[in-house]
Amino acid sequence: MKSEQYKTYLDESELPRAWYNLRADMKEKPAPLLNPETHLPVTAEELEKVFCKECVKQELDDTTREIPIPQGVLDFYKMYRPSPLVRAYFLEKALGTPAKIYYKFEGNNTSGSHKLNSAIAQAYYAKEQGLTDVTTETGAGQWGTALSMASAFYGLKCHVYMVKCSYEQKPFRREVMRTYGGDVTPSPSMTTEVGRRINAEHPGTTGSLGCAISEAVEAASKLPNSRYLLGSVLNQVCLHQSVIGLEAKTAFDKLGVKPDVIIGCAGGGSNLVGLIAPFMGEKLRGEADYRFIAVEPSSCPSLTRGKYAYDYCDTGKVCPLQKMYTLGSSYIPSASHAGGLRYHGMSATLSALYDQKYIEARSITQTEVFEAATLFARVEGTLPAPESAHAIRAAMDEALRCKKEGREETILFGLTGTGYFDMYAYARYNDGEMSDYIPTDEEILKAHERLPKIKV
Amino acid sequence: MKSEQYKTYLDESELPRAWYNLRADMKEKPAPLLNPETHLPVTAEELEKVFCKECVKQELDDTTREIPIPQGVLDFYKMYRPSPLVRAYFLEKALGTPAKIYYKFEGNNTSGSHKLNSAIAQAYYAKEQGLTDVTTETGAGQWGTALSMASAFYGLKCHVYMVKCSYEQKPFRREVMRTYGGDVTPSPSMTTEVGRRINAEHPGTTGSLGCAISEAVEAASKLPNSRYLLGSVLNQVCLHQSVIGLEAKTAFDKLGVKPDVIIGCAGGGSNLVGLIAPFMGEKLRGEADYRFIAVEPSSCPSLTRGKYAYDYCDTGKVCPLQKMYTLGSSYIPSASHAGGLRYHGMSATLSALYDQKYIEARSITQTEVFEAATLFARVEGTLPAPESAHAIRAAMDEALRCKKEGREETILFGLTGTGYFDMYAYARYNDGEMSDYIPTDEEILKAHERLPKIKV
C-alpha cells in the first residue's frame, strides 16, 4: 500500500480543450424537444427566447463530436480543476473487498459540486450575448451557488428560485449565493404567475424543481435583457459535464487502469452523463465494454418506476416537452434530504441510453444513503453530499458483491459534491429521525395518467 | 496568461517524509515552558500527564532538524494532500497589480482547514500510546472537526469543548463533529470545575479559547485513559504544520520562483509558523532573505499590542506557563467572527521570532477582513474562512503597495481554510451589521497588569 498512488491530478496541459458530445456517437439519437403548444419539434428560434443563443446551438447539435471549450471558460476551469481521481484505499479496507474503488471528486470548489462546470460555461455565453441578468432554479442549492459564482465572475445579476424545502433546511446556502451577489426567492413564490397558481393548487407545498423551473423561466421572460439557465437535464449541460469523464478517462489511461463498472447518482442526469461520456462513447463505438449504473432515490424513482414518454420539464408547462423517463410533471416528490435528485424526469440522453439498455438503474432509500455517507466520511475523510452518497452506496454494494464473488473488479463512481450545507439532514440521521418514504404504485400510476397525450 | 499555470500540485512521491523543526535553526531558542506551580522548567514527566508521550518529546526537542512523519500519518496525508499552490491571476487582475500573488490552499478537506495536519499526527500518537479517549478545545470549530475526523479514523473517542460564541453561531459545526463521532460541549460549561468557576466569575460570558483549554485539560485528567490534544500554539503543532511550508517550498522550487513576502494569519500561530518554516530556516541560516508578516484581528492583537512575557496558556491556569506575546490570560476578547484567532497569546516560536525582528505583524478590523474575503470569493472562486481572510487582506494591501511602487514582487499567503460554516458572519457583513471592536489601551493595560510575576 505504501507505494500506491492515492490521488491522480492531471497537469494543466492535459486538461480537455473540447467537450465531448456523446450524442454524436449514438445511433439512435434522443428524441427531439417539442414545442409545448404545437407539439412540433422546437426550433432554434423558439428556444432562443428562453435560452442563450450558443447554448441553443449546443442543445440541438447531435452530430458534432467535439465542441471547443472557450478560452474564458478554460481559464476559469483552471481555478478549480483538474479534479482529482482518488483511489479509495481506506474504503476498500473497511469493506474487505478485493475490488479497486476509485472516485472522481468534484466537490473541491465553493459551489460544493460539479455544477460549476456548466454554470461557468452558460454564464460565459450569456455574457458574450450581452445579457445583464440570468435566472435559474435550484434544489439543494448547489446549482444556484454555482451560477451565482459564475455570474459574479462575469458581472451578471443572478436571480435564483430555490425549492422551498431546501430553502428552509439550508439557511446558509442563501448567504453563500448572496455573498456572490445572487438574490434568492423560495419557490413556489408569490412573485410569479405560475408560482401563485401552484401555491393556490397545492397549499402548503414544499415545492419541487419542476415548479422552480417554471418560475425562473417566467422571471427571465419579464426581465429586459435576461435568459433562463438550467443546471441539469438538458443536452448542453450534459455536454459541459463531459469534462468530468474526459479528465477521469485521461487519468485512468495514465494509470493504465480500466474501470469495469461506472456509477453515478442521477437527478436530472447531467453529472452521470458527463462522467460516463467518453467511456460510453467507446462502448457505443464497440471499442470497449463497461457496466454503467444510475442511482436514484426511492422517493423519486424516475428511471426505475417512471415511464419513457414525452413530458413537460416543468410543473408550469412553459418549457419544451422532452421524451424522457418521467414520473410525470404533476408528480411532487416527498420532501427529502437529497434535494438535487428531487426531479420528476431524467435527461433525454440518459433516458435514451437507458431505454436502449446501455445503462442499469437502481433506487435506494435515504437511510441506506446516510449509512453509506457516514461510513465514507469516517474512512475516506470527505463528508459527501446526500446526492453523491447515492453513488457511494451503490459502489459499496458493488464492492461487496465483488467480495462475495471473489472478483477484483475496478469500480469508478462520481463523488459529485460535499455535504457542508446538508448538516440538517445529517442531524436528522444522527438523531435517528430519517424517513424513508417510497411512493405507492397508485401514486405513480396517478401521475403517469396525467402525462400529456402526444402523437409522434 | 493562456499558457500560465494556475495550480501546482506535487506528485505524491514529492511529498515531505519528515517534518521540519524550525527551532533547530534558531540561535536564540524559544524560552522553556514552566511548571505553573513551581515556575521551574517543566519536565517531560510532568508534561506527559497532560499530553501524549511522543508529542511531549517533540514539544521539548529544539535541536533535531528533521523528524520523520510516521507511515500511518503519511497514508492519511495522502487522502487530502498535497494541497495546491495557486497563482491568484484573477485577484492580481482585479487589483491591477504588477505583483505576483500565490496562495497555499489548505481548505480542501472536510475539517475545512490546515488543522487536520496536526490532528492526524496527534491522534496517531494517542492511538500508538494505547489511549481510548482524547479531549480538546475548539474556537471556530475547525480544530474540533479535524480532531473528530482523526479520532474517528483511529477509533478514539473525542470530547470537544467549543467556545460558546462559536457554538451558538455555528450550529452545523457540531453536526459535522457528531457525524465523526465527536461529542461537543459549549464552553464555559457546568461540567468541569474550572468551567463552573469561570461562569460564576463572568456571568453570561461567550467564552474564549483560554477557558475551553482549561476545561478540556481538566476533562482529560478525569477520564481513565485519555490525554489532552491542542490545535495550535505548541511547538509540536508548529512542527506538524511545517508540512504546509515544505510543500510550498518544493512547489516554488519546481516553478523556479522565489517569494519576496510571506503572509499568514495568526491566532495561536501554528499555521503561520508551518507556512514560513523552511523559508525562515533559510533566512536564519543566512541562505536567503524573505519578509514575513503575521496578521491578527484588531480585537485580539497579541503581537501588535501584547507584552512578551511568561503567561498562562489557559484561563484556568492549569497548563504550563509559556513565554510569549500575550494580552494576558485574563483577557477575554470581544465576540468576533474569526473565532480561530480569538486567543490571548501566541506560539512561543513565533513570539521569539517576532521579538528577534524576523517577522512583522499587523492587525486589521473585521470589516476590512470581510471586504477582502468577499472580493476574493468573487474573483478567485473560493469562499475563505474569516481567519484566512486576514492574510488575504494583508496580501492585497501588499499587492497594492507594489502597484503604487511599481514593483513586481512575489507574494505568498496561506489560505488556511474555507468559510462554509461561517455564513452567519457573512450574513452579518452582507447586512451591514459587522462591529469593529478595538480594545482600549486601558483594557489592554489592565490585562497586562494581571500577568503572573515570574522571575527567570
Short mmCIF file of N, CA, C and O in Angstrom, two decimals, chain A residues 149-229:
data_model
loop_
_atom_site.label_atom_id
_atom_site.label_comp_id
_atom_site.label_asym_id
_atom_site.label_seq_id
_atom_site.Cartn_x
_atom_site.Cartn_y
_atom_site.Cartn_z
N MET A 149 -21.82 32.18 -8.41
CA MET A 149 -20.37 32.36 -8.53
C MET A 149 -19.99 32.76 -9.94
O MET A 149 -19.22 33.70 -10.15
N ALA A 150 -20.51 32.03 -10.91
CA ALA A 150 -20.17 32.30 -12.31
C ALA A 150 -20.68 33.68 -12.72
O ALA A 150 -20.00 34.42 -13.44
N SER A 151 -21.86 34.05 -12.22
CA SER A 151 -22.43 35.35 -12.57
C SER A 151 -21.60 36.48 -11.97
O SER A 151 -21.36 37.50 -12.62
N ALA A 152 -21.17 36.31 -10.72
CA ALA A 152 -20.31 37.32 -10.09
C ALA A 152 -19.05 37.51 -10.92
O ALA A 152 -18.59 38.63 -11.15
N PHE A 153 -18.52 36.40 -11.39
CA PHE A 153 -17.27 36.45 -12.15
C PHE A 153 -17.43 37.26 -13.43
O PHE A 153 -16.54 38.00 -13.84
N TYR A 154 -18.59 37.13 -14.08
CA TYR A 154 -18.81 37.82 -15.35
C TYR A 154 -19.63 39.09 -15.21
O TYR A 154 -20.01 39.70 -16.21
N GLY A 155 -19.94 39.47 -13.98
CA GLY A 155 -20.70 40.71 -13.78
C GLY A 155 -22.15 40.62 -14.22
O GLY A 155 -22.74 41.61 -14.65
N LEU A 156 -22.75 39.43 -14.11
CA LEU A 156 -24.17 39.28 -14.41
C LEU A 156 -24.97 39.27 -13.11
O LEU A 156 -24.48 38.81 -12.08
N LYS A 157 -26.20 39.76 -13.15
CA LYS A 157 -27.07 39.68 -11.98
C LYS A 157 -27.80 38.33 -12.03
O LYS A 157 -28.43 38.00 -13.04
N CYS A 158 -27.75 37.61 -10.93
CA CYS A 158 -28.31 36.25 -10.91
C CYS A 158 -29.53 36.16 -9.99
O CYS A 158 -29.45 36.52 -8.81
N HIS A 159 -30.65 35.69 -10.53
CA HIS A 159 -31.90 35.54 -9.77
C HIS A 159 -32.20 34.05 -9.61
O HIS A 159 -32.41 33.36 -10.61
N VAL A 160 -32.25 33.60 -8.36
CA VAL A 160 -32.39 32.17 -8.11
C VAL A 160 -33.72 31.85 -7.44
O VAL A 160 -34.07 32.44 -6.41
N TYR A 161 -34.48 30.91 -8.01
CA TYR A 161 -35.67 30.37 -7.36
C TYR A 161 -35.29 29.05 -6.71
O TYR A 161 -34.91 28.09 -7.39
N MET A 162 -35.37 29.04 -5.39
CA MET A 162 -34.88 27.88 -4.63
C MET A 162 -36.07 27.08 -4.08
O MET A 162 -36.94 27.66 -3.42
N VAL A 163 -36.07 25.78 -4.32
CA VAL A 163 -37.15 24.92 -3.85
C VAL A 163 -37.34 25.14 -2.34
O VAL A 163 -36.38 25.08 -1.57
N LYS A 164 -38.59 25.40 -1.97
CA LYS A 164 -38.86 25.86 -0.60
C LYS A 164 -38.31 24.94 0.49
O LYS A 164 -37.74 25.42 1.47
N CYS A 165 -38.44 23.64 0.33
CA CYS A 165 -37.97 22.77 1.43
C CYS A 165 -36.47 22.88 1.62
O CYS A 165 -35.98 22.85 2.75
N SER A 166 -35.72 23.06 0.52
CA SER A 166 -34.27 23.26 0.66
C SER A 166 -33.97 24.63 1.26
O SER A 166 -33.07 24.77 2.07
N TYR A 167 -34.72 25.62 0.81
CA TYR A 167 -34.53 26.99 1.31
C TYR A 167 -34.65 27.01 2.83
O TYR A 167 -33.87 27.67 3.52
N GLU A 168 -35.62 26.26 3.33
CA GLU A 168 -35.83 26.25 4.78
C GLU A 168 -34.80 25.41 5.52
O GLU A 168 -34.39 25.75 6.63
N GLN A 169 -34.38 24.31 4.90
CA GLN A 169 -33.40 23.44 5.56
C GLN A 169 -31.99 24.00 5.50
O GLN A 169 -31.12 23.58 6.25
N LYS A 170 -31.75 24.91 4.57
CA LYS A 170 -30.37 25.36 4.32
C LYS A 170 -30.25 26.88 4.34
O LYS A 170 -29.96 27.50 3.31
N PRO A 171 -30.44 27.49 5.52
CA PRO A 171 -30.41 28.94 5.59
C PRO A 171 -29.08 29.54 5.12
O PRO A 171 -29.05 30.65 4.59
N PHE A 172 -27.99 28.80 5.29
CA PHE A 172 -26.68 29.36 4.96
C PHE A 172 -26.37 29.28 3.47
O PHE A 172 -25.50 29.97 2.97
N ARG A 173 -27.09 28.40 2.77
CA ARG A 173 -26.93 28.34 1.32
C ARG A 173 -27.26 29.71 0.71
O ARG A 173 -26.59 30.19 -0.19
N ARG A 174 -28.35 30.27 1.19
CA ARG A 174 -28.77 31.58 0.69
C ARG A 174 -27.66 32.61 0.89
O ARG A 174 -27.40 33.44 0.02
N GLU A 175 -26.99 32.55 2.03
CA GLU A 175 -25.94 33.53 2.30
C GLU A 175 -24.75 33.39 1.36
O GLU A 175 -24.12 34.37 0.99
N VAL A 176 -24.43 32.15 0.99
CA VAL A 176 -23.34 31.98 0.03
C VAL A 176 -23.73 32.65 -1.28
O VAL A 176 -22.97 33.43 -1.85
N MET A 177 -24.94 32.38 -1.73
CA MET A 177 -25.39 32.99 -3.00
C MET A 177 -25.38 34.50 -2.89
O MET A 177 -24.97 35.21 -3.81
N ARG A 178 -25.84 34.99 -1.76
CA ARG A 178 -25.88 36.44 -1.53
C ARG A 178 -24.47 37.04 -1.53
O ARG A 178 -24.25 38.13 -2.05
N THR A 179 -23.55 36.31 -0.92
CA THR A 179 -22.15 36.78 -0.90
C THR A 179 -21.63 36.91 -2.33
O THR A 179 -20.83 37.80 -2.63
N TYR A 180 -22.12 36.06 -3.20
CA TYR A 180 -21.74 36.15 -4.62
C TYR A 180 -22.69 37.07 -5.40
O TYR A 180 -22.71 37.04 -6.62
N GLY A 181 -23.51 37.81 -4.69
CA GLY A 181 -24.35 38.80 -5.35
C GLY A 181 -25.66 38.27 -5.90
O GLY A 181 -26.40 39.03 -6.54
N GLY A 182 -25.96 37.00 -5.67
CA GLY A 182 -27.22 36.44 -6.17
C GLY A 182 -28.40 36.82 -5.28
O GLY A 182 -28.21 37.09 -4.10
N ASP A 183 -29.61 36.89 -5.85
CA ASP A 183 -30.76 37.00 -4.96
C ASP A 183 -31.59 35.72 -5.04
O ASP A 183 -31.70 35.09 -6.09
N VAL A 184 -32.14 35.35 -3.91
CA VAL A 184 -32.73 34.02 -3.78
C VAL A 184 -34.17 34.13 -3.29
O VAL A 184 -34.45 34.79 -2.29
N THR A 185 -35.09 33.49 -4.02
CA THR A 185 -36.51 33.50 -3.66
C THR A 185 -36.98 32.07 -3.43
O THR A 185 -36.73 31.21 -4.29
N PRO A 186 -37.64 31.81 -2.30
CA PRO A 186 -38.15 30.45 -2.10
C PRO A 186 -39.29 30.15 -3.07
O PRO A 186 -40.13 31.01 -3.31
N SER A 187 -39.32 28.94 -3.62
CA SER A 187 -40.30 28.58 -4.64
C SER A 187 -41.16 27.40 -4.20
O SER A 187 -40.63 26.45 -3.64
N PRO A 188 -42.48 27.40 -4.45
CA PRO A 188 -43.20 28.41 -5.21
C PRO A 188 -43.38 29.71 -4.42
O PRO A 188 -43.68 29.68 -3.24
N SER A 189 -43.19 30.83 -5.14
CA SER A 189 -43.29 32.15 -4.52
C SER A 189 -44.59 32.82 -4.98
O SER A 189 -45.35 32.26 -5.76
N MET A 190 -44.79 34.02 -4.48
CA MET A 190 -45.94 34.80 -4.94
C MET A 190 -45.49 35.88 -5.94
O MET A 190 -46.24 36.77 -6.29
N THR A 191 -44.23 35.77 -6.42
CA THR A 191 -43.70 36.82 -7.31
C THR A 191 -43.92 36.50 -8.78
O THR A 191 -43.63 37.31 -9.64
N THR A 192 -44.40 35.28 -9.09
CA THR A 192 -44.66 34.94 -10.49
C THR A 192 -46.10 34.42 -10.61
O THR A 192 -46.68 33.94 -9.62
N GLU A 193 -46.62 34.48 -11.82
CA GLU A 193 -47.98 33.96 -12.04
C GLU A 193 -48.05 32.47 -11.76
O GLU A 193 -48.96 31.97 -11.09
N VAL A 194 -47.04 31.76 -12.29
CA VAL A 194 -47.05 30.31 -12.12
C VAL A 194 -46.89 29.92 -10.65
O VAL A 194 -47.52 28.98 -10.17
N GLY A 195 -46.09 30.70 -9.94
CA GLY A 195 -45.90 30.45 -8.50
C GLY A 195 -47.20 30.63 -7.74
O GLY A 195 -47.56 29.80 -6.89
N ARG A 196 -47.90 31.69 -8.06
CA ARG A 196 -49.19 31.94 -7.39
C ARG A 196 -50.18 30.82 -7.71
O ARG A 196 -50.92 30.36 -6.84
N ARG A 197 -50.15 30.34 -8.96
CA ARG A 197 -51.08 29.28 -9.34
C ARG A 197 -50.77 27.99 -8.59
O ARG A 197 -51.66 27.33 -8.05
N ILE A 198 -49.48 27.65 -8.53
CA ILE A 198 -49.09 26.41 -7.85
C ILE A 198 -49.41 26.49 -6.35
O ILE A 198 -49.91 25.54 -5.76
N ASN A 199 -49.14 27.66 -5.76
CA ASN A 199 -49.48 27.86 -4.34
C ASN A 199 -50.98 27.69 -4.09
O ASN A 199 -51.40 27.14 -3.06
N ALA A 200 -51.77 28.16 -5.05
CA ALA A 200 -53.22 28.05 -4.89
C ALA A 200 -53.68 26.60 -5.03
O ALA A 200 -54.53 26.12 -4.27
N GLU A 201 -53.06 25.88 -6.00
CA GLU A 201 -53.47 24.49 -6.24
C GLU A 201 -52.96 23.53 -5.16
O GLU A 201 -53.59 22.52 -4.86
N HIS A 202 -51.79 23.83 -4.62
CA HIS A 202 -51.17 22.94 -3.62
C HIS A 202 -50.81 23.75 -2.38
O HIS A 202 -49.63 24.01 -2.15
N PRO A 203 -51.79 24.15 -1.59
CA PRO A 203 -51.46 24.99 -0.43
C PRO A 203 -50.46 24.27 0.49
O PRO A 203 -50.59 23.06 0.70
N GLY A 204 -49.48 25.01 0.96
CA GLY A 204 -48.50 24.42 1.88
C GLY A 204 -47.46 23.56 1.21
O GLY A 204 -46.67 22.90 1.89
N THR A 205 -47.40 23.53 -0.12
CA THR A 205 -46.42 22.69 -0.81
C THR A 205 -45.00 23.13 -0.46
O THR A 205 -44.74 24.32 -0.27
N THR A 206 -44.09 22.14 -0.38
CA THR A 206 -42.69 22.46 -0.13
C THR A 206 -41.93 22.67 -1.43
O THR A 206 -40.73 22.82 -1.44
N GLY A 207 -42.69 22.66 -2.55
CA GLY A 207 -42.07 22.96 -3.83
C GLY A 207 -41.41 21.77 -4.48
O GLY A 207 -41.34 20.68 -3.92
N SER A 208 -40.93 22.01 -5.71
CA SER A 208 -40.20 20.99 -6.46
C SER A 208 -39.36 21.71 -7.49
O SER A 208 -39.57 22.88 -7.78
N LEU A 209 -38.39 20.98 -8.05
CA LEU A 209 -37.58 21.58 -9.10
C LEU A 209 -38.45 22.00 -10.27
O LEU A 209 -38.24 23.05 -10.89
N GLY A 210 -39.47 21.17 -10.57
CA GLY A 210 -40.36 21.48 -11.68
C GLY A 210 -41.06 22.83 -11.51
O GLY A 210 -41.22 23.59 -12.47
N CYS A 211 -41.50 23.13 -10.28
CA CYS A 211 -42.13 24.44 -10.00
C CYS A 211 -41.13 25.56 -10.16
O CYS A 211 -41.41 26.60 -10.77
N ALA A 212 -39.96 25.36 -9.57
CA ALA A 212 -38.95 26.43 -9.55
C ALA A 212 -38.49 26.77 -10.96
O ALA A 212 -38.25 27.94 -11.28
N ILE A 213 -38.40 25.75 -11.82
CA ILE A 213 -38.03 26.00 -13.21
C ILE A 213 -39.05 26.92 -13.86
O ILE A 213 -38.69 27.92 -14.50
N SER A 214 -40.33 26.60 -13.69
CA SER A 214 -41.39 27.42 -14.31
C SER A 214 -41.28 28.87 -13.86
O SER A 214 -41.43 29.80 -14.65
N GLU A 215 -41.04 29.06 -12.57
CA GLU A 215 -40.93 30.42 -12.06
C GLU A 215 -39.73 31.17 -12.67
O GLU A 215 -39.83 32.33 -13.04
N ALA A 216 -38.59 30.47 -12.73
CA ALA A 216 -37.39 31.12 -13.26
C ALA A 216 -37.55 31.46 -14.73
O ALA A 216 -37.11 32.53 -15.19
N VAL A 217 -38.21 30.57 -15.49
CA VAL A 217 -38.43 30.84 -16.92
C VAL A 217 -39.33 32.07 -17.07
O VAL A 217 -39.06 32.97 -17.87
N GLU A 218 -40.40 32.12 -16.27
CA GLU A 218 -41.30 33.28 -16.34
C GLU A 218 -40.55 34.57 -15.96
O GLU A 218 -40.68 35.59 -16.63
N ALA A 219 -39.73 34.49 -14.91
CA ALA A 219 -38.99 35.68 -14.47
C ALA A 219 -38.05 36.18 -15.57
O ALA A 219 -37.94 37.39 -15.81
N ALA A 220 -37.39 35.24 -16.25
CA ALA A 220 -36.47 35.64 -17.33
C ALA A 220 -37.22 36.36 -18.43
O ALA A 220 -36.73 37.34 -19.00
N SER A 221 -38.43 35.86 -18.72
CA SER A 221 -39.19 36.45 -19.83
C SER A 221 -39.66 37.86 -19.50
O SER A 221 -39.98 38.64 -20.38
N LYS A 222 -39.69 38.22 -18.23
CA LYS A 222 -40.17 39.53 -17.84
C LYS A 222 -39.06 40.54 -17.58
O LYS A 222 -39.33 41.73 -17.45
N LEU A 223 -37.83 40.07 -17.49
CA LEU A 223 -36.70 40.99 -17.34
C LEU A 223 -36.26 41.42 -18.74
O LEU A 223 -36.34 40.65 -19.69
N PRO A 224 -35.77 42.65 -18.88
CA PRO A 224 -35.49 43.18 -20.21
C PRO A 224 -34.37 42.48 -20.98
O PRO A 224 -34.44 42.34 -22.19
N ASN A 225 -33.35 42.01 -20.29
CA ASN A 225 -32.15 41.55 -21.00
C ASN A 225 -31.62 40.29 -20.35
O ASN A 225 -30.50 40.24 -19.87
N SER A 226 -32.48 39.28 -20.35
CA SER A 226 -32.21 38.12 -19.50
C SER A 226 -32.56 36.82 -20.21
O SER A 226 -33.38 36.81 -21.14
N ARG A 227 -31.93 35.74 -19.81
CA ARG A 227 -32.33 34.41 -20.23
C ARG A 227 -32.32 33.50 -19.01
O ARG A 227 -31.78 33.84 -17.97
N TYR A 228 -32.93 32.34 -19.23
CA TYR A 228 -33.00 31.33 -18.19
C TYR A 228 -31.86 30.32 -18.38
O TYR A 228 -31.59 29.93 -19.51
N LEU A 229 -31.20 29.96 -17.31
CA LEU A 229 -30.14 28.94 -17.38
C LEU A 229 -30.54 27.75 -16.51
O LEU A 229 -31.06 27.94 -15.42
#
